[in-house]
Tab-separated table of C-alpha atoms and ligand atoms in Angstrom:
chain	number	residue	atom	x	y	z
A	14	UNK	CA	-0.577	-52.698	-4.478
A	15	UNK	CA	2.365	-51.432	-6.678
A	16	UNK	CA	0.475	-48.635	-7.752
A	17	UNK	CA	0.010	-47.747	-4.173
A	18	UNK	CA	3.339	-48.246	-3.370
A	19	UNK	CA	4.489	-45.867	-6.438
A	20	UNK	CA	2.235	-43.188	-5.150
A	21	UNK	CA	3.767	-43.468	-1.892
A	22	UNK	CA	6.733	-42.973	-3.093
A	23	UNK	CA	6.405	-40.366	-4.561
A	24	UNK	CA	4.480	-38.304	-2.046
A	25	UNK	CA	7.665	-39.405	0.440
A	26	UNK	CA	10.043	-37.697	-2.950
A	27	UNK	CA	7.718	-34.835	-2.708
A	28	UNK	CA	7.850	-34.189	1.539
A	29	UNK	CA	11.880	-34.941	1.091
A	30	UNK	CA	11.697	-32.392	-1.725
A	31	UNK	CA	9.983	-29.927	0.331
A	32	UNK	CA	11.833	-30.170	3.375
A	33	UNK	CA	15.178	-30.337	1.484
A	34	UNK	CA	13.859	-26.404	0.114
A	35	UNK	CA	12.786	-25.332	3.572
A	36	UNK	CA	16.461	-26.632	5.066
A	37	UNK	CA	18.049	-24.488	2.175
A	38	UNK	CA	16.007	-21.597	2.567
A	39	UNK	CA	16.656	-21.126	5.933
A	40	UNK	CA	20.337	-21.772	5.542
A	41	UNK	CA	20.283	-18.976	2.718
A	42	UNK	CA	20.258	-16.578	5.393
A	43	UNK	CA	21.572	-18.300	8.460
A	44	UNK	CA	25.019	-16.356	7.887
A	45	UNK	CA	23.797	-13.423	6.332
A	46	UNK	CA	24.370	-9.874	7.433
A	47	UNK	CA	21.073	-7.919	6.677
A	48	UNK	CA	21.711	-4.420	5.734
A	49	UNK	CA	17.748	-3.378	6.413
A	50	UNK	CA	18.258	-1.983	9.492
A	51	UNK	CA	20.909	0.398	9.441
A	52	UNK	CA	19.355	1.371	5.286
A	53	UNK	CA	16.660	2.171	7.275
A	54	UNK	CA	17.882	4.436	10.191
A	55	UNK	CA	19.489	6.430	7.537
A	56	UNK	CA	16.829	6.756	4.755
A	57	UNK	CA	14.143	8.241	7.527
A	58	UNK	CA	16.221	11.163	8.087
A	59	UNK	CA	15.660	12.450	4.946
A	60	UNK	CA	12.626	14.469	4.542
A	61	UNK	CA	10.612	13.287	1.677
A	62	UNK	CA	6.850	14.290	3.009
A	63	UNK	CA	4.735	15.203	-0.174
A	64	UNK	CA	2.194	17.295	-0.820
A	65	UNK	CA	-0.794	17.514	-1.703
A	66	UNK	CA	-1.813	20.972	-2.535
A	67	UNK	CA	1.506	21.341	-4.935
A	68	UNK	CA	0.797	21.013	-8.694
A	69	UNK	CA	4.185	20.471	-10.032
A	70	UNK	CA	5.726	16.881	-10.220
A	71	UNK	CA	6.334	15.889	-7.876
A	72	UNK	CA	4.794	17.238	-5.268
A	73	UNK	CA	8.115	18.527	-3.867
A	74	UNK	CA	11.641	18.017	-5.311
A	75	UNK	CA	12.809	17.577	-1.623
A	76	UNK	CA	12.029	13.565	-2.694
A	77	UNK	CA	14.534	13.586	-4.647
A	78	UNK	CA	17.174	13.919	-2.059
A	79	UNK	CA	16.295	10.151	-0.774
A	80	UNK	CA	16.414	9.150	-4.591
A	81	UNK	CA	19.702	10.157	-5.601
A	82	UNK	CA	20.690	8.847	-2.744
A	83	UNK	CA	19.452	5.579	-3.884
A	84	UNK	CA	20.856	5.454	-7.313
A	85	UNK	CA	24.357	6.202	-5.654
A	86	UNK	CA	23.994	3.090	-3.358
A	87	UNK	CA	22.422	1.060	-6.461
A	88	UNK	CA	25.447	2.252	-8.675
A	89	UNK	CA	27.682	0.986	-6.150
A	90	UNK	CA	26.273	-2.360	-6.078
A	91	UNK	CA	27.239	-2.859	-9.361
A	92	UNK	CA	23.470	-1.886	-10.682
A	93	UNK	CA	25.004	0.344	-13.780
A	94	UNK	CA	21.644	1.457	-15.576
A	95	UNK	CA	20.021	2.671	-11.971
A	96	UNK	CA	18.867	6.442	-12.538
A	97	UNK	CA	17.107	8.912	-11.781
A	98	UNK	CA	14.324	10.307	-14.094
A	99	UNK	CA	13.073	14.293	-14.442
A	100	UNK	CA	9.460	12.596	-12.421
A	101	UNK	CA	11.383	11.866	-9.450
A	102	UNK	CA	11.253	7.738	-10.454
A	103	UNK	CA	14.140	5.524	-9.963
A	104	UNK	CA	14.183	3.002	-12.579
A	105	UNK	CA	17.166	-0.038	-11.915
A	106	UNK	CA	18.008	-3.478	-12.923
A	107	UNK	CA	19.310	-6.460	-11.307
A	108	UNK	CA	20.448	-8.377	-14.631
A	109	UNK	CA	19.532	-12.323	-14.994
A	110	UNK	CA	22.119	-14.684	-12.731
A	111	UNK	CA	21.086	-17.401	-15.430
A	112	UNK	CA	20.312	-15.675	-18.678
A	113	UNK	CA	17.462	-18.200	-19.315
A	114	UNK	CA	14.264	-16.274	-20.368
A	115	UNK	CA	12.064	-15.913	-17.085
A	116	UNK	CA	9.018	-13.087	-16.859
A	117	UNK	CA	10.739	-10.025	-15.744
A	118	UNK	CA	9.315	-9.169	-12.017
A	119	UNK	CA	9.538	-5.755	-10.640
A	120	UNK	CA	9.643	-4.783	-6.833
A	121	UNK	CA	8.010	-1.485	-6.064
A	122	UNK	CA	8.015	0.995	-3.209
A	123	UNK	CA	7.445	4.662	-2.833
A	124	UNK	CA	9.986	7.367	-1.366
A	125	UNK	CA	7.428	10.144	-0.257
A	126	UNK	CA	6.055	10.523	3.455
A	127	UNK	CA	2.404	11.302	4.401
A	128	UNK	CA	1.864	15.293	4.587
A	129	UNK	CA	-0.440	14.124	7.473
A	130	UNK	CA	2.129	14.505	10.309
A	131	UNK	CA	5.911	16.473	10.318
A	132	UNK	CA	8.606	14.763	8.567
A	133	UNK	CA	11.144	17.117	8.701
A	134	UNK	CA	13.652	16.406	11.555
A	135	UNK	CA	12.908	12.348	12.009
A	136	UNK	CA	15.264	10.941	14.782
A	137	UNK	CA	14.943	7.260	14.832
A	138	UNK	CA	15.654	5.206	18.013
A	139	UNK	CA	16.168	1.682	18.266
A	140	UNK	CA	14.426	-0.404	20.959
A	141	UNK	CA	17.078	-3.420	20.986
A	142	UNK	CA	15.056	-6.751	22.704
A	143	UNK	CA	11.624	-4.997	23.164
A	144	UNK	CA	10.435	-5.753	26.463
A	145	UNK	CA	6.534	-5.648	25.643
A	146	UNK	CA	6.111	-2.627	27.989
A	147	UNK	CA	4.341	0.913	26.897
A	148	UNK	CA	7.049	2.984	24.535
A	149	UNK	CA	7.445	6.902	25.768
A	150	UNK	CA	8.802	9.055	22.984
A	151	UNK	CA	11.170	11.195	24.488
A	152	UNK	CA	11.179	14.414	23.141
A	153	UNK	CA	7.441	13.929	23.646
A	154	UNK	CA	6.804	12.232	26.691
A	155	UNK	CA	2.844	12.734	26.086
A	156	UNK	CA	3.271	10.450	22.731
A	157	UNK	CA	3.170	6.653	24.228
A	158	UNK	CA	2.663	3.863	22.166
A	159	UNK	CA	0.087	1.584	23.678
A	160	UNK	CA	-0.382	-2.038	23.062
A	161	UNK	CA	-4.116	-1.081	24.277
A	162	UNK	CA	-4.158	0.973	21.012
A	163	UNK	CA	-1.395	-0.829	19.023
A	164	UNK	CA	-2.431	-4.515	19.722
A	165	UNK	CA	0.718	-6.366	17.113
A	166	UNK	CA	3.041	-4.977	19.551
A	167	UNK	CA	2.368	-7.427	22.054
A	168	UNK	CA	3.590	-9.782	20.071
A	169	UNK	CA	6.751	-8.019	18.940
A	170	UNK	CA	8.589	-8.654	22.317
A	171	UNK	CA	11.674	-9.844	22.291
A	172	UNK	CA	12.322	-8.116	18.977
A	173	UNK	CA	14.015	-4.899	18.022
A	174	UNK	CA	11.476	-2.273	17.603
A	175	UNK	CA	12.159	1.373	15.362
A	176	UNK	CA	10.127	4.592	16.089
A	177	UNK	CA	10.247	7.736	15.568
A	178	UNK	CA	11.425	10.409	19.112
A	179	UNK	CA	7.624	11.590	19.332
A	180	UNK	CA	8.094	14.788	17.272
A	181	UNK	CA	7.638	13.631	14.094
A	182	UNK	CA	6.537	10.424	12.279
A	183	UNK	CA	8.590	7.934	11.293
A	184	UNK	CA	8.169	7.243	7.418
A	185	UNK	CA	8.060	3.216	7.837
A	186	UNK	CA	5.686	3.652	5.336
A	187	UNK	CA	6.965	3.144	2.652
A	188	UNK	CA	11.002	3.424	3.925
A	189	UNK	CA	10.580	0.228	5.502
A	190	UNK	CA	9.782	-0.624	1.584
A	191	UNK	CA	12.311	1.026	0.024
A	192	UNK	CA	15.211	-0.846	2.563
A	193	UNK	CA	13.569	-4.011	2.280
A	194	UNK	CA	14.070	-3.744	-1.534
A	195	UNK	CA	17.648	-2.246	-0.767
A	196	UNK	CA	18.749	-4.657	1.441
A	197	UNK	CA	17.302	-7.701	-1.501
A	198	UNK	CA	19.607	-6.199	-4.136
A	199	UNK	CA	22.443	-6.079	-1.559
A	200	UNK	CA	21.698	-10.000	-0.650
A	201	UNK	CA	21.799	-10.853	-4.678
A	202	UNK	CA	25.183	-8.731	-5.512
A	203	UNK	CA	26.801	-10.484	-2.508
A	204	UNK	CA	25.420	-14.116	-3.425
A	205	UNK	CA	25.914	-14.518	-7.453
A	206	UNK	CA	25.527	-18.465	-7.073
A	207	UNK	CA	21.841	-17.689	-5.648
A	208	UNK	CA	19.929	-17.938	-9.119
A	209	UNK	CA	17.346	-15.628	-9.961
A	210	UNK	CA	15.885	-14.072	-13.404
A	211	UNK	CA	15.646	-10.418	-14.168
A	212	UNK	CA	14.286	-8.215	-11.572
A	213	UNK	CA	13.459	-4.574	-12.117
A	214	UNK	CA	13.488	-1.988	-8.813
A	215	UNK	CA	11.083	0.960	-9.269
A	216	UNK	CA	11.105	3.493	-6.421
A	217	UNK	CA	7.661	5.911	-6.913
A	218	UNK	CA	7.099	9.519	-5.728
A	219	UNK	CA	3.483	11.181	-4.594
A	220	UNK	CA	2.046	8.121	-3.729
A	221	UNK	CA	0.516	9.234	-0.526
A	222	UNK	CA	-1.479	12.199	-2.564
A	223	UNK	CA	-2.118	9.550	-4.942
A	224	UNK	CA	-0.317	10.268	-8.010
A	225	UNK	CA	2.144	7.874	-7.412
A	226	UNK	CA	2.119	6.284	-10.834
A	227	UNK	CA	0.939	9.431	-12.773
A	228	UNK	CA	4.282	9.820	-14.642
A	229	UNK	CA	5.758	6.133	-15.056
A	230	UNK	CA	6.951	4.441	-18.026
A	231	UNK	CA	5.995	1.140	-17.774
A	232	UNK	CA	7.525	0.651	-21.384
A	233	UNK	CA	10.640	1.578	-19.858
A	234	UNK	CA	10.302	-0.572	-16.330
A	235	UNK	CA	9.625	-3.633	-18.574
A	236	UNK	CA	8.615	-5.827	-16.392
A	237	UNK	CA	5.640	-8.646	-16.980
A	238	UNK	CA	4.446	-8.410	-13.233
A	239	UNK	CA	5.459	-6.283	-9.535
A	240	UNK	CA	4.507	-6.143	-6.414
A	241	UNK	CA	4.540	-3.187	-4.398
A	242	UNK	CA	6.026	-4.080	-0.862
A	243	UNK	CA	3.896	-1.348	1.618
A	244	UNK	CA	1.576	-3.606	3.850
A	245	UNK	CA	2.109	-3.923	7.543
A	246	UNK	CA	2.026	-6.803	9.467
A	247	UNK	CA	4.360	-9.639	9.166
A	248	UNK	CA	2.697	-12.403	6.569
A	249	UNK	CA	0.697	-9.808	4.998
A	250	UNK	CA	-0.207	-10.091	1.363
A	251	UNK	CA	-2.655	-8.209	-0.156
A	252	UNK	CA	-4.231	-8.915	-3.388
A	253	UNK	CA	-7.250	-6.795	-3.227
A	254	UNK	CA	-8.607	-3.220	-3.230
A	255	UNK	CA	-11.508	-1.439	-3.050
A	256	UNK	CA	-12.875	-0.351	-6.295
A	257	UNK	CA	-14.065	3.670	-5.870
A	258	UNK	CA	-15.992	6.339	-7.691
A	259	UNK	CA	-16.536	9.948	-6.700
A	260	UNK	CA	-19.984	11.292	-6.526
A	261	UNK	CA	-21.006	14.812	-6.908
A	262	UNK	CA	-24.266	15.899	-5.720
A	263	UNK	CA	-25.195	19.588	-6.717
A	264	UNK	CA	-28.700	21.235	-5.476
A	265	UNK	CA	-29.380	24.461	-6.994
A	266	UNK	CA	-32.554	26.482	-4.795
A	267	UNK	CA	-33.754	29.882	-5.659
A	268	UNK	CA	-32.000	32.699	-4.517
A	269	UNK	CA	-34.483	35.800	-3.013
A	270	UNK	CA	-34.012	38.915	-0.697
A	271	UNK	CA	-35.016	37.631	3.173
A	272	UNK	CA	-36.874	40.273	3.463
A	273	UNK	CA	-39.051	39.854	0.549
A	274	UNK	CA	-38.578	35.933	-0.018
A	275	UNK	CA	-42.088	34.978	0.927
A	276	UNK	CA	-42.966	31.895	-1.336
A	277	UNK	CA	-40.418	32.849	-3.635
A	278	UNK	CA	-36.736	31.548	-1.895
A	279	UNK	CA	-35.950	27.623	-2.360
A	280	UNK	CA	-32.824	27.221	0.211
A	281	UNK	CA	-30.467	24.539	-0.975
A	282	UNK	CA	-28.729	24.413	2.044
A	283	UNK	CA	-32.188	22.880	3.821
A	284	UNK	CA	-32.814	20.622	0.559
A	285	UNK	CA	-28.854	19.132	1.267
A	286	UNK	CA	-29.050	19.079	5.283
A	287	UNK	CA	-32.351	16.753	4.407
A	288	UNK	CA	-30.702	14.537	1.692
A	289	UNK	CA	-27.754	13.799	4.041
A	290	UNK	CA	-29.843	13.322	7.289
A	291	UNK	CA	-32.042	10.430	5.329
A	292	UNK	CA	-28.760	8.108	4.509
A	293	UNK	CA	-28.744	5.461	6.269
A	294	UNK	CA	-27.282	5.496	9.929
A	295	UNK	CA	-26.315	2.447	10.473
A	296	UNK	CA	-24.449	1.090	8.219
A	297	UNK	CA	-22.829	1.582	4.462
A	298	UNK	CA	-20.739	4.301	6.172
A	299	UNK	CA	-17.168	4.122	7.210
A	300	UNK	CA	-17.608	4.401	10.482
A	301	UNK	CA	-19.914	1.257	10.704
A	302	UNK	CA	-18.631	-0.832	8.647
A	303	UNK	CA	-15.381	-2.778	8.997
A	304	UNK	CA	-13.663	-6.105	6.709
A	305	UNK	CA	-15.244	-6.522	3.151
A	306	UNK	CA	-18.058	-4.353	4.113
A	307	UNK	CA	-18.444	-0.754	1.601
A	308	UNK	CA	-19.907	2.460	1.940
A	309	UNK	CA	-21.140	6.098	0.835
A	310	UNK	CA	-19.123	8.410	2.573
A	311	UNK	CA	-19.825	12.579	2.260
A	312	UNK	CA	-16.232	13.962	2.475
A	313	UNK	CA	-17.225	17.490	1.335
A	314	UNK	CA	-19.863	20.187	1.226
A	315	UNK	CA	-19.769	23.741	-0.045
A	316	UNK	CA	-22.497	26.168	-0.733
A	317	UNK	CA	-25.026	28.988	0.180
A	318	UNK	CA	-28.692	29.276	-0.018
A	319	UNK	CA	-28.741	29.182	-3.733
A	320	UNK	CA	-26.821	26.265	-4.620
A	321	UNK	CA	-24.980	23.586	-2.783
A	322	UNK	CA	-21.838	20.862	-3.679
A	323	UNK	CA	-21.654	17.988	-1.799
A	324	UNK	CA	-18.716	15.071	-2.501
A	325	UNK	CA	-18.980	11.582	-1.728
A	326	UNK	CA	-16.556	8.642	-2.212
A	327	UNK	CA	-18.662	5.405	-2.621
A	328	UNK	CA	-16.480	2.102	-2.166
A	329	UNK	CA	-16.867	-1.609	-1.942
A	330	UNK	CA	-14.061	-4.668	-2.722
A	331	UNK	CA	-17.406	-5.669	-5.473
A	332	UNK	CA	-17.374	-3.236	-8.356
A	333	UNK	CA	-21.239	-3.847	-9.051
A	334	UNK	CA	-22.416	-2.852	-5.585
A	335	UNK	CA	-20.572	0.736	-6.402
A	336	UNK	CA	-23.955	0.753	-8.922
A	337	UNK	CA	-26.703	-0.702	-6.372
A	338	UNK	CA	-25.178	2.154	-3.754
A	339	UNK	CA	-25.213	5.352	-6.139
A	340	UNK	CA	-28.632	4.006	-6.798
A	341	UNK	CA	-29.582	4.416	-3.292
A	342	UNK	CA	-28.157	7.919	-3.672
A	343	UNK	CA	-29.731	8.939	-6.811
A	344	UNK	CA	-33.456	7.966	-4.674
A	345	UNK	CA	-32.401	9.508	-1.781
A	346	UNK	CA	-31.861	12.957	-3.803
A	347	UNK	CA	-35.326	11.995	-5.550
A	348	UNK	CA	-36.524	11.428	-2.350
A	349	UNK	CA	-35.458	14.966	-1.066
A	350	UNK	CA	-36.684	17.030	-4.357
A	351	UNK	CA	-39.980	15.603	-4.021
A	352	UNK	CA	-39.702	17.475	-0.174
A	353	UNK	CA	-37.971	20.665	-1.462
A	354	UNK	CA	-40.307	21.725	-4.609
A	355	UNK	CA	-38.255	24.380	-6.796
A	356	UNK	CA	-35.085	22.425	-5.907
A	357	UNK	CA	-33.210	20.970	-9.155
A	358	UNK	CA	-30.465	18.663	-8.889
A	359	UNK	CA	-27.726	17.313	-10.427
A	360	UNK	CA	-26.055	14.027	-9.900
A	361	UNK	CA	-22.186	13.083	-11.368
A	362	UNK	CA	-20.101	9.679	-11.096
A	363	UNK	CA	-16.671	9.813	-11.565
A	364	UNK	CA	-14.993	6.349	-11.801
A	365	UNK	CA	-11.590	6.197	-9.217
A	366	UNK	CA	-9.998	2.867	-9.504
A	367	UNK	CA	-11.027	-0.861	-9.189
A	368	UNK	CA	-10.206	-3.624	-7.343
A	369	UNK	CA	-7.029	-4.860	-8.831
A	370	UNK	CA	-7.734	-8.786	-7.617
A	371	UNK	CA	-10.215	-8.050	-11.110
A	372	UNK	CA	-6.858	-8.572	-12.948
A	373	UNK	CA	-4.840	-10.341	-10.671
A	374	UNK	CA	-7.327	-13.526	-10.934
A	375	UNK	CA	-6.028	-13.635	-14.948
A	376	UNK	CA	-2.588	-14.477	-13.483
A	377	UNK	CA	-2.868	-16.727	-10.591
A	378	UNK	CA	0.647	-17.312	-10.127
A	379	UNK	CA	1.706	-13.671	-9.086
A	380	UNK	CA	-0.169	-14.277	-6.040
A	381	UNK	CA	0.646	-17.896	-5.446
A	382	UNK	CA	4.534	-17.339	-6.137
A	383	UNK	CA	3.994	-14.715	-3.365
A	384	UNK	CA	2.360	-16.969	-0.711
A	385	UNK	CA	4.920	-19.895	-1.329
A	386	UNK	CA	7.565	-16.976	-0.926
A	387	UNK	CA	6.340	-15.963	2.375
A	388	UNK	CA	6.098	-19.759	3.279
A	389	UNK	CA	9.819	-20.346	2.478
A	390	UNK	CA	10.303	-17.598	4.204
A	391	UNK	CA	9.416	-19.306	7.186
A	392	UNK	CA	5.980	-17.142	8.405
A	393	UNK	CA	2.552	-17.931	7.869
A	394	UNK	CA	0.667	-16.189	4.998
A	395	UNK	CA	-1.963	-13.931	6.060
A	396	UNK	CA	-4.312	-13.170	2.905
A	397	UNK	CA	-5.678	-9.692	3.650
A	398	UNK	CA	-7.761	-6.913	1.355
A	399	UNK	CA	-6.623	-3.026	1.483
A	400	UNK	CA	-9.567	-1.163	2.496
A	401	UNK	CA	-8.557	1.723	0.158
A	402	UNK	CA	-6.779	2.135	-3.120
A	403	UNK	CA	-2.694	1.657	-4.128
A	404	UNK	CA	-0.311	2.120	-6.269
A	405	UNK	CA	-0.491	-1.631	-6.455
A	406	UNK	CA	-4.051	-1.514	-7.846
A	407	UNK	CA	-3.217	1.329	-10.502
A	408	UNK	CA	-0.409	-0.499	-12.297
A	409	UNK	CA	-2.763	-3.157	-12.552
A	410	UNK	CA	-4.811	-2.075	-14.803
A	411	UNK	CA	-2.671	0.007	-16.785
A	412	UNK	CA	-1.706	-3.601	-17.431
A	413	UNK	CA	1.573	-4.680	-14.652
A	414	UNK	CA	-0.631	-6.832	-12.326
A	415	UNK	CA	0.689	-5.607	-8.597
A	416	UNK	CA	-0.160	-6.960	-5.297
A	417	UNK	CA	1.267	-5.693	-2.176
A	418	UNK	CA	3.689	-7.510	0.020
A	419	UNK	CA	4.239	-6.913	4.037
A	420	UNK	CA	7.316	-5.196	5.266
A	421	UNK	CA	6.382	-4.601	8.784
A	422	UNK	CA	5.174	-0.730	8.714
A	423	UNK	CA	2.578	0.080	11.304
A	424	UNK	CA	0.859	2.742	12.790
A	425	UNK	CA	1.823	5.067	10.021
A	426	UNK	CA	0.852	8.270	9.241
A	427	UNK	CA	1.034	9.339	12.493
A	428	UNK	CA	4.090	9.930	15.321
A	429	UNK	CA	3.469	6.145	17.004
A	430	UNK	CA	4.010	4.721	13.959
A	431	UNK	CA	6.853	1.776	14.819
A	432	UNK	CA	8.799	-0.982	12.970
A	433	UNK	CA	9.946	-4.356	13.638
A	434	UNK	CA	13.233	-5.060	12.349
A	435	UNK	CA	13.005	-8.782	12.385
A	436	UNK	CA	9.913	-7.684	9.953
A	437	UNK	CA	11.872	-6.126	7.606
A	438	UNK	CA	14.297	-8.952	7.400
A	439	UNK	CA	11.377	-11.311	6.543
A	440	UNK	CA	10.344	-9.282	4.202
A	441	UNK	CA	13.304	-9.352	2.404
A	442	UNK	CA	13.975	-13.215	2.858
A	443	UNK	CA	10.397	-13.340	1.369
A	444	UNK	CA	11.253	-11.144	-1.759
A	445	UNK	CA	14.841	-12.823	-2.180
A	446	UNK	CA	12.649	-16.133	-2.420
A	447	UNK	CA	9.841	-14.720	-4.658
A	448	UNK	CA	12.678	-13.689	-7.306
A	449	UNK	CA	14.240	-17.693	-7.392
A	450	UNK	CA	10.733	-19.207	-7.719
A	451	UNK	CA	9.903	-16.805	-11.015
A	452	UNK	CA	13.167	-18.162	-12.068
A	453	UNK	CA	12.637	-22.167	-10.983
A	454	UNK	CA	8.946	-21.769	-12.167
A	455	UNK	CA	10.473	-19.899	-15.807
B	520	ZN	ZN1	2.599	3.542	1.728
């Protein structure tokens, strides 16, 4: 009976705890003046759209307008090491409020557009108390945003929306990112009793033609673990990619005059229209297959009668069915040869990057810190897997575990691409919280 009594006790300590850190994190920002917004409105109009067929780094220096621009704002916080590296990284540090050793956590978010749609030119408009309707870009009236196509919007109403004027895209992705982060420093200069270990900023260019992390020091960052903040909806944490190889399949025919080929030409463009007519068609491609499901995927073929190059990218969120897939391949080109005598083949993997969750399960606080965060922050956690690769899961394994964090982004890559600015300020309640449980947890 006393027993009992103890234990319910102490649950009762434990709810009163609980709610007492809910009541305080909501009061954090009760009379807070989030700077996300306007950071925002200001960093799109900067072109920073990279490139993908440049081969200096990076991709275009015209990033590096948004990132000095960044170190100047950092620098007048009071962040005195922020700078600017020959790469086009910004490397800055919000010192320790407490000086007590902590693991040193890094936010991360990349400055570069997608070369997919224009970036030069971006005019962002404000929808102030969204009223759930259709939006019409105006200097586009033939680019509407749907909620038919765009189904999150419905339940954005009420908020205030960002897009882009229907020209151009946006750049949410990853700007929302880089204000979020902003806007987190600005919260921590302006609040020095709010306690928090230290916390490294690293702003990345080239992500989007994936060389994001190509040039980074991570001796220099030195941080223990990050988290990139560039997923979309609100809640959103992602602690999982695809793992990917490349696949090269090369058939090499015999080459003859037409006019004089008779039982002598082998045409390698018949021997590859075969092999990629017998994969399967209805499934394992990505345009059947949808949640943790992978796939083969041709993205490229090249070639004459003689010899023909085709490219595949194989993924799946398990690393071993990469193996069971190329397998399938490898028959499948078997398969074919046996068809196409006086065809030869040959048949190259190239690993891309893993699944960073492959890592991230050998420190199972990064990712629990994170939900809690997103808890205090007052949203629901919503657990989701990247069907693709990022940054994220490249600093992972070369050894700073990174998940991804929402920041409200969506659409992007494209001109409907739209924020929510009451998404943004989540996301930066979220990371504000994330930085004082590293330093409660130690
Ligand atoms: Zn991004």
């Amino acid at each position: 009976m006393k027993q009992c009594t103890a234990g319910a006790l102490s649950f009762l300590n434990v709810v009163f705890k609980k709610r007492e850190i809910l009541i305080k994190a909501t009061d954090m920002f009760s009379n807070y003046d989030f700077t996300v917004a306007e950071r925002f409105m200001r960093y799109v109009q900067t072109d920073t759209q990279s490139d993908p067929h440049s081969t200096s780094f990076p991709s275009t220096e015209k990033q590096k307008n948004l990132s000095r621009i960044l170190v100047k704002e950092l620098r007048e916080m009071g962040i005195a090491d922020a700078g600017l590296d020959e790469h086009g990284y910004v490397y800055a540090t919000l010192l320790s409020v407490t000086g007590r050793k902590t693991p040193v956590i890094c936010f991360c978010a990349h400055v570069d557009t997608s070369p997919d749609c224009a970036g030069e030119g971006v005019k962002p408009l404000m929808h102030v108390n969204y009223d759930g309707r259709d939006i019409v870009l105006p200097d586009d009236p033939g680019q509407v945003i749907r909620s038919t196509e765009h189904p999150y919007l419905l339940r954005k109403t009420g908020e205030d929306l960002i897009t882009a004027s229907g020209t151009t895209l946006l750049g949410a992705d990853d700007k929302a990112g880089i204000a979020v982060i902003m806007d987190m420093v600005h919260f921590f200069v302006t609040h020095p009793q709010v306690e928090h270990g230290a916390i490294k900023i690293l702003f990345t260019p080239d992500e989007e033609v994936g060389r994001g992390v190509d040039k980074v020091d991570l001796k220099k960052l030195g941080a223990d673990f990050a988290y990139t903040l560039d997923a979309g909806e609100r809640g959103v944490f992602e602690d999982e990619t695809f793992s990917a190889d490349s696949v090269t399949v090369t058939f090499n025919g015999i080459s003859a005059h037409p006019g004089y080929a008779k039982d002598k030409l082998v045409n390698a463009i018949k021997a590859a229209s075969a092999f990629i007519e017998s994969l399967p068609k209805h499934g394992l491609s990505p345009e059947t297959t949808e949640g943790r499901e992978g796939f083969v995927h041709p993205v490229h073929i090249n070639g004459i009668a003689e010899k023909v190059s085709m490219e595949f990218i194989v993924r799946d969120f398990n690393t071993a069915k990469l193996k069971e897939y190329e397998t399938l391949l490898q028959e499948k080109v078997n398969e074919t040869l046996q068809k196409f005598p006086g065809v030869t083949a040959v048949f190259e993997v190239k690993e891309q990057y893993r699944n960073m969750k492959e890592v991230l399960d050998k420190y199972p606080q990064v990712s629990r810190y994170a939900i809690e965060a997103i808890q205090r922050a007052g949203v629901q956690p919503v657990l989701s897997s990247a069907r693709g690769g990022t940054d994220g899961s490249r600093l992972s394994f070369m050894g700073l575990p990174c998940p991804n964090i929402f920041t409200g982004e969506m659409a992007f890559h494209g001109k409907h691409e739209y924020v929510s600015v009451q998404d943004m300020q989540k996301s930066v309640e979220t990371i504000v919280h994330l930085a004082m449980i590293w330093e409660e947890r130690g």
